[in-house]
Short mmCIF file of C-alpha atoms in Angstrom, two decimals:
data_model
loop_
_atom_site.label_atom_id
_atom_site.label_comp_id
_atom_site.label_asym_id
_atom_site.label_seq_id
_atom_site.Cartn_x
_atom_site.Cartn_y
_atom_site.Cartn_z
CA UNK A 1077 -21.00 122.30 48.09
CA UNK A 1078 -20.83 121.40 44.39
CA UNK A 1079 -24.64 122.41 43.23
CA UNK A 1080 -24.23 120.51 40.29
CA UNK A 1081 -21.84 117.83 39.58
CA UNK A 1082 -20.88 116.86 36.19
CA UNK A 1083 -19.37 113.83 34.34
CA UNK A 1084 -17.10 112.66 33.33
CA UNK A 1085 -14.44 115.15 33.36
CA UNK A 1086 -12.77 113.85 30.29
CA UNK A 1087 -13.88 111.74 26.90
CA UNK A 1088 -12.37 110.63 24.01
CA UNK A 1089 -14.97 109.36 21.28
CA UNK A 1090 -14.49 108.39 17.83
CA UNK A 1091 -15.76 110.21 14.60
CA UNK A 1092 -19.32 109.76 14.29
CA UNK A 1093 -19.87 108.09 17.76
CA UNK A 1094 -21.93 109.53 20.22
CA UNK A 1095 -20.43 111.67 23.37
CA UNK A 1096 -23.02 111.71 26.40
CA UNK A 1097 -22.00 114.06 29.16
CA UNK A 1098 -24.07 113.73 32.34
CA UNK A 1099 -25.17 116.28 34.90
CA UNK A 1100 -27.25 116.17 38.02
CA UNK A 1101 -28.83 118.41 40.89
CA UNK A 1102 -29.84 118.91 44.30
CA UNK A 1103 -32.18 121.60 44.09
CA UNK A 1104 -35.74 121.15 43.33
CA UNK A 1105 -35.78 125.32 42.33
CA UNK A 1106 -34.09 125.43 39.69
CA UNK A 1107 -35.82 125.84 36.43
CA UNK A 1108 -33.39 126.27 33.79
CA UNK A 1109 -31.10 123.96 32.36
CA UNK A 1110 -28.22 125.36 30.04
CA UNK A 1111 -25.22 123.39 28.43
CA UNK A 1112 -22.50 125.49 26.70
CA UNK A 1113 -19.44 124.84 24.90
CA UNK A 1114 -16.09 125.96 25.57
CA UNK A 1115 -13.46 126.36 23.05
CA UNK A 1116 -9.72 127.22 24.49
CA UNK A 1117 -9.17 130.76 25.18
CA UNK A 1118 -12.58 131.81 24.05
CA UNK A 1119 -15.32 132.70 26.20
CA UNK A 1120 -18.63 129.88 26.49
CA UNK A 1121 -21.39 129.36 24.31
CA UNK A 1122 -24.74 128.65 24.65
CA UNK A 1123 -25.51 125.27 22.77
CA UNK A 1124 -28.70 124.00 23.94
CA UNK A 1125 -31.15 124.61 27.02
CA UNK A 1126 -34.19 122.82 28.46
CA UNK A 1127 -37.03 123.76 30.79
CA UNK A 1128 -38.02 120.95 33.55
CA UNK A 1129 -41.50 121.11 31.96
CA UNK A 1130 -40.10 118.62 28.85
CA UNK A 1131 -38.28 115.54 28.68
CA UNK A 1132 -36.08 115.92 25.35
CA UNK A 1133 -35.05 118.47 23.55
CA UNK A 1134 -33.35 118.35 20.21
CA UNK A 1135 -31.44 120.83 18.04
CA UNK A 1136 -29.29 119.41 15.15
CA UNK A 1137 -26.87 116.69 16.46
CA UNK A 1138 -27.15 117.49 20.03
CA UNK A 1139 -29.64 116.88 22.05
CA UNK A 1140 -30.82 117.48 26.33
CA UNK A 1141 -32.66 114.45 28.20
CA UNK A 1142 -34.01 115.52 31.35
CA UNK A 1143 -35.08 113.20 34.02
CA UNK A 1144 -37.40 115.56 36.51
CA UNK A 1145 -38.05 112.89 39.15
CA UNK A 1146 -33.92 111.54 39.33
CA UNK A 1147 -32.80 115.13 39.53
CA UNK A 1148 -30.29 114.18 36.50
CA UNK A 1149 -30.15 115.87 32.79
CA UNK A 1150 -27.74 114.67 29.65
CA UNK A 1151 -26.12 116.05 26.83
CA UNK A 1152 -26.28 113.33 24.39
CA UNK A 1153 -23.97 114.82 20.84
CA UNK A 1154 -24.84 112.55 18.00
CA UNK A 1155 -22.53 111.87 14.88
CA UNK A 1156 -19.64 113.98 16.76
CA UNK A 1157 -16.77 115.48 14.84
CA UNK A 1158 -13.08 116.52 15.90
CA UNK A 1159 -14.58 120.20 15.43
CA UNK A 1160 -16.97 119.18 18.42
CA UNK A 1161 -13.69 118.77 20.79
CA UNK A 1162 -13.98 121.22 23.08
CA UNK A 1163 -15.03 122.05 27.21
CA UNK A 1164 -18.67 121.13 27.82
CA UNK A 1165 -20.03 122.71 30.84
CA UNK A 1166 -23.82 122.02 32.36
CA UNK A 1167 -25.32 124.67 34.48
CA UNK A 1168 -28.68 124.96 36.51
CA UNK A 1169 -30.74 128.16 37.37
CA UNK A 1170 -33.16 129.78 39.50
CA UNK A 1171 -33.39 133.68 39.24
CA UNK A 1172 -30.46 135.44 39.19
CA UNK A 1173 -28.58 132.32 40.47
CA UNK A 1174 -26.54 130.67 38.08
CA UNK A 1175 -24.31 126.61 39.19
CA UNK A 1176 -21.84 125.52 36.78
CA UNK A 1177 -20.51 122.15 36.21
CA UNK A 1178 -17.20 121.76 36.58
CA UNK A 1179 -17.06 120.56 33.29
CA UNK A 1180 -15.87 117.64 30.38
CA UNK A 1181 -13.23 117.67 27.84
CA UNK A 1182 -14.17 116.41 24.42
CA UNK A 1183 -11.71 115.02 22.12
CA UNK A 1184 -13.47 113.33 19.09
CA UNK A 1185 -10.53 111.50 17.37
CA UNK A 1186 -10.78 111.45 13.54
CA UNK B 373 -28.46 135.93 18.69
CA UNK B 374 -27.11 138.10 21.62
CA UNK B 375 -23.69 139.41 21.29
CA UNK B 376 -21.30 140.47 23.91
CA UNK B 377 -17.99 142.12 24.16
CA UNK B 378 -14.79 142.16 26.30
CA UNK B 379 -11.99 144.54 26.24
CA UNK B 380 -8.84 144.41 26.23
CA UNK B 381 -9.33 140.59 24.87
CA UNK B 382 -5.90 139.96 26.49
CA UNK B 383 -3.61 142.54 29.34
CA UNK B 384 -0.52 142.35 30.62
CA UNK B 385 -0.42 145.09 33.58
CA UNK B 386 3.04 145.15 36.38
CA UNK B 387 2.10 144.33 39.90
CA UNK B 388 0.86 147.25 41.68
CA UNK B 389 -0.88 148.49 38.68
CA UNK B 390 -4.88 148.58 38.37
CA UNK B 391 -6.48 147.19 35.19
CA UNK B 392 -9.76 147.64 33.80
CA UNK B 393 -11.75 145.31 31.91
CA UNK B 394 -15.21 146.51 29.93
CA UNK B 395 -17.70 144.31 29.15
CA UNK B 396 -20.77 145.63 26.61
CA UNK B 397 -23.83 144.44 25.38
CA UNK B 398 -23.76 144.93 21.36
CA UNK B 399 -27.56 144.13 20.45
CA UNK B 400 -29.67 144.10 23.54
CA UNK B 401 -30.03 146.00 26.94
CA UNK B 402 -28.59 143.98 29.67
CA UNK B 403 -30.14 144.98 33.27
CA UNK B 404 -27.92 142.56 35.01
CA UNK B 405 -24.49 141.37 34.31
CA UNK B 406 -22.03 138.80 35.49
CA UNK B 407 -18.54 138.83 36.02
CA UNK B 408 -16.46 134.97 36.37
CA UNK B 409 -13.20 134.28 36.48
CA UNK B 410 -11.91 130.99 35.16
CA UNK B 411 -8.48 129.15 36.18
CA UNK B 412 -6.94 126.89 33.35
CA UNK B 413 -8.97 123.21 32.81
CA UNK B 414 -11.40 124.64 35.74
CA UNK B 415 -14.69 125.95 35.24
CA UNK B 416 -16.30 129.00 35.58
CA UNK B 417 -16.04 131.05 39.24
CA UNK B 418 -18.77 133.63 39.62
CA UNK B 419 -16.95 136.68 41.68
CA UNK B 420 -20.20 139.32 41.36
CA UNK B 421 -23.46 139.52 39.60
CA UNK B 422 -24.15 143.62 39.03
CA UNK B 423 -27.76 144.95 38.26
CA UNK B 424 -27.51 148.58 36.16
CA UNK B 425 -27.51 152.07 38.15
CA UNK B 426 -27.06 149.79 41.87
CA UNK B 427 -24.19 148.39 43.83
CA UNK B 428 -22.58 144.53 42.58
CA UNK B 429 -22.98 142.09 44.74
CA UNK B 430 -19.92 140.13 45.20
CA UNK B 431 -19.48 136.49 45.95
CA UNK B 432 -18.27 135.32 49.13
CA UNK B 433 -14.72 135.63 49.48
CA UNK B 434 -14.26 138.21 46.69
CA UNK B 435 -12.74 140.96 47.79
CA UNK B 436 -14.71 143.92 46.89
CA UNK B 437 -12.61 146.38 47.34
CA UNK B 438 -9.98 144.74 45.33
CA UNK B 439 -12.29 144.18 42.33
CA UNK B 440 -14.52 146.89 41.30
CA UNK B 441 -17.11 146.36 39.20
CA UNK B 442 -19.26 149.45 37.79
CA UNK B 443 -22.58 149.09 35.86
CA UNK B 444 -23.26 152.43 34.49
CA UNK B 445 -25.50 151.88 31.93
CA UNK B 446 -27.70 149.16 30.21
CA UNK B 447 -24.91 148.24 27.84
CA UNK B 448 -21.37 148.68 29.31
CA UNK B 449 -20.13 147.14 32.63
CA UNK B 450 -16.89 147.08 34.26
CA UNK B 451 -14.44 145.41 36.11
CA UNK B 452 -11.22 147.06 37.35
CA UNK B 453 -8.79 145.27 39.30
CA UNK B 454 -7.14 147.08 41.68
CA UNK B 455 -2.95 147.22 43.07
CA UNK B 456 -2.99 143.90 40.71
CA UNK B 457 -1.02 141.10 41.74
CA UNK B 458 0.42 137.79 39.99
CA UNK B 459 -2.16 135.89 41.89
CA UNK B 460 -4.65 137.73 40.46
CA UNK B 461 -3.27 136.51 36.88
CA UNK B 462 -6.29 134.40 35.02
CA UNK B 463 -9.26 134.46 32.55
CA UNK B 464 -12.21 136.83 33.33
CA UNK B 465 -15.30 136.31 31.64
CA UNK B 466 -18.13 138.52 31.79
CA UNK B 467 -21.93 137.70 30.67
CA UNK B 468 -25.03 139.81 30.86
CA UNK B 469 -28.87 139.00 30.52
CA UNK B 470 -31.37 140.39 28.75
CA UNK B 471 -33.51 142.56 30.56
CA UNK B 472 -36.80 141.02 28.61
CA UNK B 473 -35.69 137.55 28.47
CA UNK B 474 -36.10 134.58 30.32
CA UNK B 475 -33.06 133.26 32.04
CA UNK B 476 -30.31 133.37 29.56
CA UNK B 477 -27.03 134.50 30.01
CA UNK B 478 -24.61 135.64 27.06
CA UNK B 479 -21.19 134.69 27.58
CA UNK B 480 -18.46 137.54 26.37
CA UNK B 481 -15.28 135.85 24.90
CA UNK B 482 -13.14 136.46 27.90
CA UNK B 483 -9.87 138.94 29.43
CA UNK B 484 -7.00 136.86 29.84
CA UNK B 485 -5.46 139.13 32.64
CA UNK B 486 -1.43 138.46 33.08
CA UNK B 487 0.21 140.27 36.07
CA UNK B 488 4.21 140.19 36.20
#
């Protein structure tokens, strides 16, 4: 059973549009909400995380929305560049436990 | 920020062979560490999650036996495949949390494991 399901699995978006990848969740224990970015052949990165205790949260161009009550939480990338193409994978947490997505591909076309 | 590390970054072993992966925490003491492996376009698999000084515990349907993982200290964990096969061929990608923080994990830049 997929503990978090992701989409969409690809998206192509132009320069300076804005890429929104979605994610949502079954279980009401999890606490911690991650997004990292994946570049080929290189391990993931952290690029922004929420608590379920705030709404929005903003760093730079990208920025987590987080709806508590619909079990569903957004990467929204603003003003995206072809140096943003890359795998974007949501996660959820509780403890030691740890639920990928299974993931979007990026491609921001010049 | 948190750095991890991976060695070899990329093997080639034969079949038959065992290969061992190390994983270390640069700047911070990691009590618990995680080992994935990732199949091309898929995302990440979570085979064990290892806590320093005790026993891994592995993932259903990991073979333990086949897959050794070792924590020995609060820095350095690792994974060493054993009698490798070509099935066993993909990306592993260990991360390891901070023993003080929160929930974060810090992703190490990956193994790409190739067995001929």
């Amino acid at each position: 059973q997929q503990q978090v399901k992701q989409s969409p699995q690809s998206l192509i978006v132009q320069k300076g549009g804005i890429s929104i990848i979605n994610c949502a969740y079954e279980n009401t224990a999890f606490d911690y909400f991650p997004w990292y970015q994946q570049f080929p052949g290189k391990g993931p990165a952290l690029l922004i995380a929420i608590r379920p205790d705030v709404s929005e949260k903003k760093e730079g161009r990208f920025t987590i929305s987080f709806n508590k009550s619909a079990k569903q939480f957004s990467l929204h990338i603003m003003d995206s560049q072809p140096g943003d193409s890359a795998t974007y994978f949501c996660a959820a947490s509780t403890g030691n436990q740890f639920y990928f997505g299974t993931g979007t591909s990026l491609t921001v076309i010049p | 920020g948190a750095v991890v590390s991976q060695h070899p970054s990329w093997v080639i072993c034969k079949s038959g062979t065992s290969v061992k992966i190390e994983c270390r925490s640069l700047d911070f003491q990691a009590t618990t560490m995680f080992w994935y492996r990732q199949f091309p376009k898929q995302s990440l698999m979570l085979m064990a999650t290892s806590n320093e000084g005790s026993k891994a515990t592995y993932e259903q349907g990991v073979e333990k036996d086949k897959f050794l993982i070792n924590h020995a200290s609060l820095t350095l964990s690792t994974l060493t495949v054993t009698s490798a096969h070509p099935e066993d061929s993909s990306f592993y990608i260990c991360s390891a949390r901070e023993g003080s923080g929160p929930y974060e994990q810090y992703f190490g830049p990956g193994t790409r494991l190739t067995v001929t």
